[in-house]
XYZ file of C-alpha atoms in Angstrom:
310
model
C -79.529 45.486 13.513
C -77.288 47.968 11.872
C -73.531 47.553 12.669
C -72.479 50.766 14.156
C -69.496 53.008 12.516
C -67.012 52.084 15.825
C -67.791 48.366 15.933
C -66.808 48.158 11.592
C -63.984 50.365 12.095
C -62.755 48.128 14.680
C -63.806 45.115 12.906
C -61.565 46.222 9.509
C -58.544 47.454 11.617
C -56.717 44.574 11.278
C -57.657 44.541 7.509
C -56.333 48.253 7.009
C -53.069 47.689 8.749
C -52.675 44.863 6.329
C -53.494 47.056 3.660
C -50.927 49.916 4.493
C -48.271 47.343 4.987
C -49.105 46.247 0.748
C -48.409 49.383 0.049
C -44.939 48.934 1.938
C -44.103 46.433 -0.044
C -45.354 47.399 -3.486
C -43.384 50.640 -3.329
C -40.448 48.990 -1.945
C -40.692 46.492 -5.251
C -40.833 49.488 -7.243
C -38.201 51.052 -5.670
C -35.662 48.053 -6.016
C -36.426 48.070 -9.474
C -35.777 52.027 -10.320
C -39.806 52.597 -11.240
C -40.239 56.668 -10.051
C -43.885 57.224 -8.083
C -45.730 60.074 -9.804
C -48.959 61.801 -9.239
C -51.115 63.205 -11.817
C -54.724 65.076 -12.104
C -57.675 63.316 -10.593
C -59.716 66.366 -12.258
C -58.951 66.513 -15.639
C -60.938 68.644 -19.080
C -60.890 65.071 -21.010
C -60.071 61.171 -20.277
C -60.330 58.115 -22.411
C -63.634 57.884 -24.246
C -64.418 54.005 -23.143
C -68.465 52.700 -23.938
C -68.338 50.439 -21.074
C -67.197 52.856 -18.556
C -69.307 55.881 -17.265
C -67.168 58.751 -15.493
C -68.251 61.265 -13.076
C -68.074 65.492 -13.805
C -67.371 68.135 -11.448
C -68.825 71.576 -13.951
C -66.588 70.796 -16.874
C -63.868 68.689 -15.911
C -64.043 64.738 -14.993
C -63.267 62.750 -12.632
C -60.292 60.085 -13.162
C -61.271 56.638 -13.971
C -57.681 56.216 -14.818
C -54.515 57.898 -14.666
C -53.435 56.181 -17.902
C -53.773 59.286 -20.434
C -51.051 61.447 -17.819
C -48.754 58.621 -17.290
C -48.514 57.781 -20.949
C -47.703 61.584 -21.290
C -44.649 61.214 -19.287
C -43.470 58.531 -21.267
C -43.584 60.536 -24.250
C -42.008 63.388 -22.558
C -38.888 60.649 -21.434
C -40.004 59.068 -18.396
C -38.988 55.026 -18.692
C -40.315 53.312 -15.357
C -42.980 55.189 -13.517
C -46.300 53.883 -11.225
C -48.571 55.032 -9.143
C -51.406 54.744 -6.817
C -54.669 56.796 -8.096
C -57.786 57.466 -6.993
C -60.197 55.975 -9.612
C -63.704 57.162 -9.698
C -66.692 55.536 -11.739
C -70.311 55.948 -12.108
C -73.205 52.868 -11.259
C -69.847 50.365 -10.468
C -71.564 49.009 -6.679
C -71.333 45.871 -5.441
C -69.118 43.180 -3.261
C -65.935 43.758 -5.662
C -66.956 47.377 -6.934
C -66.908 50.979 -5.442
C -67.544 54.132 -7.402
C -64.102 55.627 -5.837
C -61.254 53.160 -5.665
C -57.675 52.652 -5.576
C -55.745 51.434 -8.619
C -51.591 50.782 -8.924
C -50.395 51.560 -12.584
C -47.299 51.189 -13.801
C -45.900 51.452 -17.288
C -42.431 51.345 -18.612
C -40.597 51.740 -21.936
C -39.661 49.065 -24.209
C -41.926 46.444 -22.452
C -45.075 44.604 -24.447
C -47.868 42.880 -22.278
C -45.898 39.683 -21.783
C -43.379 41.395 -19.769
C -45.583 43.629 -17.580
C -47.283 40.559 -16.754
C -43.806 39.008 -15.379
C -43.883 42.201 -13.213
C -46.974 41.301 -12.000
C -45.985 37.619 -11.331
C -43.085 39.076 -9.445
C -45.570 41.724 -8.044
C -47.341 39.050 -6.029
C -44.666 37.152 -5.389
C -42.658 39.700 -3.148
C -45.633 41.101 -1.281
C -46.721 37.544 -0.614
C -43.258 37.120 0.942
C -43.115 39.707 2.710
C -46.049 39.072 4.286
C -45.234 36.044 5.608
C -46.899 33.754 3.101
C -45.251 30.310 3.243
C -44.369 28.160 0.290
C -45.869 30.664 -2.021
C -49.562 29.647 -0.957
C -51.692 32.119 -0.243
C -55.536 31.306 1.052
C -58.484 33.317 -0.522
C -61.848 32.147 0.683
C -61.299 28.673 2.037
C -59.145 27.832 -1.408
C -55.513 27.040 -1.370
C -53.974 29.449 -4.514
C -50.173 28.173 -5.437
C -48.890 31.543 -6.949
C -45.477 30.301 -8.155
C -44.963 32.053 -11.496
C -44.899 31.644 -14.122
C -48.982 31.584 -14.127
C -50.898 29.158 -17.088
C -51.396 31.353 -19.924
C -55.136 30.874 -21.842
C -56.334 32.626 -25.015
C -59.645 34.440 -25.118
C -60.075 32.379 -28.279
C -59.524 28.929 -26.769
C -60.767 29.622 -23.097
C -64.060 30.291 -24.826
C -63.959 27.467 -27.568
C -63.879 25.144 -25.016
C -65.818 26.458 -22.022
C -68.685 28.259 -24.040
C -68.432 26.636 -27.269
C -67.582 29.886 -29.632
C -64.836 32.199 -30.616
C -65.264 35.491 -29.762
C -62.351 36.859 -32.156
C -63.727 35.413 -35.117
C -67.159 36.828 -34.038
C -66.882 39.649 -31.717
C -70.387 40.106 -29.347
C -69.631 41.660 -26.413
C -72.937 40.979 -25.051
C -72.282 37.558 -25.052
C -69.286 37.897 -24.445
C -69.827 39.209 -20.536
C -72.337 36.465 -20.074
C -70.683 33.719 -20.941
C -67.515 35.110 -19.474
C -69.071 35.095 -16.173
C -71.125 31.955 -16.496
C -68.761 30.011 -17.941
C -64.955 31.165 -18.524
C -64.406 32.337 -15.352
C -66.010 29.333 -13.551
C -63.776 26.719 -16.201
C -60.298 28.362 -14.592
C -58.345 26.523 -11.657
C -58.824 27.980 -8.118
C -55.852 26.498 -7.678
C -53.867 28.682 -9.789
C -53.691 32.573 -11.198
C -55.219 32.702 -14.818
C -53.971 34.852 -17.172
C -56.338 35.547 -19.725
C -54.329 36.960 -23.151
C -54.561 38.157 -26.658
C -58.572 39.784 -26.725
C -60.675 40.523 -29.609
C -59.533 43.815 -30.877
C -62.847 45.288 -30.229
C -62.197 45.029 -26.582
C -58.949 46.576 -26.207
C -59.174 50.294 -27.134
C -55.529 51.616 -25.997
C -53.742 48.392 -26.989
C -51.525 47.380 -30.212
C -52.773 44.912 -31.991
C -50.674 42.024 -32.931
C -48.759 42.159 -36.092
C -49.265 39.246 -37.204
C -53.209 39.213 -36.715
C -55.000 42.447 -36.572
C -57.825 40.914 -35.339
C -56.027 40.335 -32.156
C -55.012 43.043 -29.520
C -52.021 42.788 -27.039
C -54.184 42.311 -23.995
C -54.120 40.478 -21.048
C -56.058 40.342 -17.980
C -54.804 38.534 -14.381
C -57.905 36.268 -12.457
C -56.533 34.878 -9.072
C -59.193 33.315 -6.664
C -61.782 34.390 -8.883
C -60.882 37.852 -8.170
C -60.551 40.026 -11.703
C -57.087 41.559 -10.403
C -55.400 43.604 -13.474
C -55.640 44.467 -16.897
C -52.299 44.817 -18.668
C -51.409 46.119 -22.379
C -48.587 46.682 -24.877
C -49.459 49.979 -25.383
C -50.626 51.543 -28.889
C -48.598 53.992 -30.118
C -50.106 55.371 -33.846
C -51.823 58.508 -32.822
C -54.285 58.441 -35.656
C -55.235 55.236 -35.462
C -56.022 56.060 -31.551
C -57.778 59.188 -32.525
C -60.437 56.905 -34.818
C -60.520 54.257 -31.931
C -61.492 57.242 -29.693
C -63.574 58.901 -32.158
C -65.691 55.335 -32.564
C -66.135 55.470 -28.783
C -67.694 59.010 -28.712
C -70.107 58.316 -30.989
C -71.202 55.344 -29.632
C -71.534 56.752 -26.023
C -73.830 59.662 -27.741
C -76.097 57.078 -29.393
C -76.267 54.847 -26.117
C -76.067 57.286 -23.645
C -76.699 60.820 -24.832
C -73.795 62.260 -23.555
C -70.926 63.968 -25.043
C -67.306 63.141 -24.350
C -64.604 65.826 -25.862
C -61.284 64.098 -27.629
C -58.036 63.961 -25.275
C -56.610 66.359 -27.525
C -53.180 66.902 -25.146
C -52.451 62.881 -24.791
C -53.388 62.690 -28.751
C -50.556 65.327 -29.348
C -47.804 63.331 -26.920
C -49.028 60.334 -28.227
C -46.387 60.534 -31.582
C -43.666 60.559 -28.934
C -44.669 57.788 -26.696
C -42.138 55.324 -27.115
C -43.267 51.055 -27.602
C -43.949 50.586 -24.032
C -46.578 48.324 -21.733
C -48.565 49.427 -18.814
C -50.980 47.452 -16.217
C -53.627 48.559 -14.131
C -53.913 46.661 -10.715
C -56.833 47.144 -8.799
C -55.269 47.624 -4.951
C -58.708 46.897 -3.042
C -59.284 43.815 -4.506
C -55.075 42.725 -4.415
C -55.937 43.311 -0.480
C -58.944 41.531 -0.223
C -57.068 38.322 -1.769
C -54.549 39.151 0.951
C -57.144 39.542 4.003
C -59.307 36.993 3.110
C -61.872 39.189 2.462
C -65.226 38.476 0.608
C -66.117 41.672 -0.040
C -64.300 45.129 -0.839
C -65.646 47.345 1.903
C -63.850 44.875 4.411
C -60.992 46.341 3.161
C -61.801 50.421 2.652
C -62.589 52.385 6.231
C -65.126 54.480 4.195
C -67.084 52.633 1.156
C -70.006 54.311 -0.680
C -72.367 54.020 1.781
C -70.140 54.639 4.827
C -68.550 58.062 3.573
């Protein structure tokens, strides 16, 4: 028997007041911490080429899968501390953690690398944990006690694969492979006891990051796994325009050979991008930060309107 639309509203409203009082507390971190809330296009003539990403169009213009491109704009044009909650929207991405339209927190600030956005999002957690009452910085997500006292165990792609799958995915990039055994055996080999944070990717898999200097084959990349949940992806941010452009470039072409479609260059961000200062950004996906904090299993326990309700 189908659940009627007044029993699952009634069933989530707990959920969603839990869910408005997040976003309480993550502006109120902000806030303390002199981070300005901005707002930028969710229709927009060009956004990141990415191959493993596939956007939606209204006529000519696409729909945001991230705000990144805008706020990286307004760092070039001065901005220092700025976030913001955007409407995200992206094609075939269905499931118990996925919905084509979803909520994402990014924040990005000047003079920060990935290791210190990802201190944020220690922090982050920390204060909306508090304020929501969690005791002794234990939070429960699906039966599993999670201690989130930062800091959080650090891991390498390189040696969380070496030892859970047996191969090193920076020496031999495969990103095939790479999402299988991710899921089949990285994932599974971290602690539910504990936030993972997953660092320093194959450069391959980190389009809009900065490499490290002192191996190129590395990017500045770092991705936060609590309860099993794939919560955000943080970078130090790249900042050499051309080099961007042929990262960008290399995406088009592949997403024409794979998927017959054009994408058209970001030619505004490209010409801000010489005045972006070093700086680190994060996107956090909110649904699944409120599912952790609900106890939810699956992401339309925490939206009034998923795909299939709206």
């Amino acid at each position: 028997m189908t659940e009627s639309e007044s029993a699952r509203l009634s069933r989530t409203k707990a959920n969603l007041a839990r869910r408005a009082l997040i976003y309480e507390h993550i502006r109120a971190f902000f806030k303390e911490r002199h981070f300005l809330e901005v707002e930028t296009p969710i229709l927009a003539p060009a956004i990141a080429p990415e191959e493993f990403i596939t956007p939606f169009r209204s006529g000519s213009l696409f729909l945001a899968a991230s705000p990144e491109l805008h706020m990286k704009r307004l760092l070039a044009a001065g901005y220092e501390r700025i976030f913001q909650f955007s409407h995200c929207f992206r094609r075939g991405e269905r499931g118990r953690l996925h919905n084509p339209e979803f909520i994402m927190l990014e924040w990005y600030r000047a003079g920060a690398d990935y290791t210190q956005i990802i201190e944020d999002t220690e922090q982050l957690i920390i204060s909306i944990a508090a304020g929501l009452g969690v005791e002794n910085h234990e939070t429960i997500y699906q039966g599993q006690k999670i201690d989130i006292r930062p800091p959080w165990p650090r891991v390498t792609v390189r040696d969380a694969f070496l030892k859970a799958a047996g191969w090193d995915p920076v020496a031999g990039p495969d990103s095939l492979r790479f999402d299988t055994d991710f899921v089949l055996k990285v994932l599974p080999s971290f602690s539910p006891r504990r936030p993972t944070v997953l660092i320093d990717y194959p450069a391959p898999m980190a389009s809009l990051a900065r490499l490290k200097p002192a191996d190129p084959l590395i990017a500045e990349r770092a991705e936060v796994f609590i309860g099993g949940l794939e919560l955000a992806n943080a970078f130090s941010e790249l900042t050499d325009a051309k080099e961007q452009e042929k990262r960008f470039r290399e995406a088009i072409e592949k997403i024409k050979i794979e998927r017959g479609q054009m994408m058209p260059l970001p030619d505004k961000f490209l010409e801000a991008l010489p005045h972006l200062p070093p700086c680190g950004g994060i996107a956090l996906g909110v649904d699944r930060l409120v599912m952790l904090f609900c106890d939810a299993s699956s992401i339309d326990d925490v939206m009034a309107f998923a795909e299939e309700a709206a």
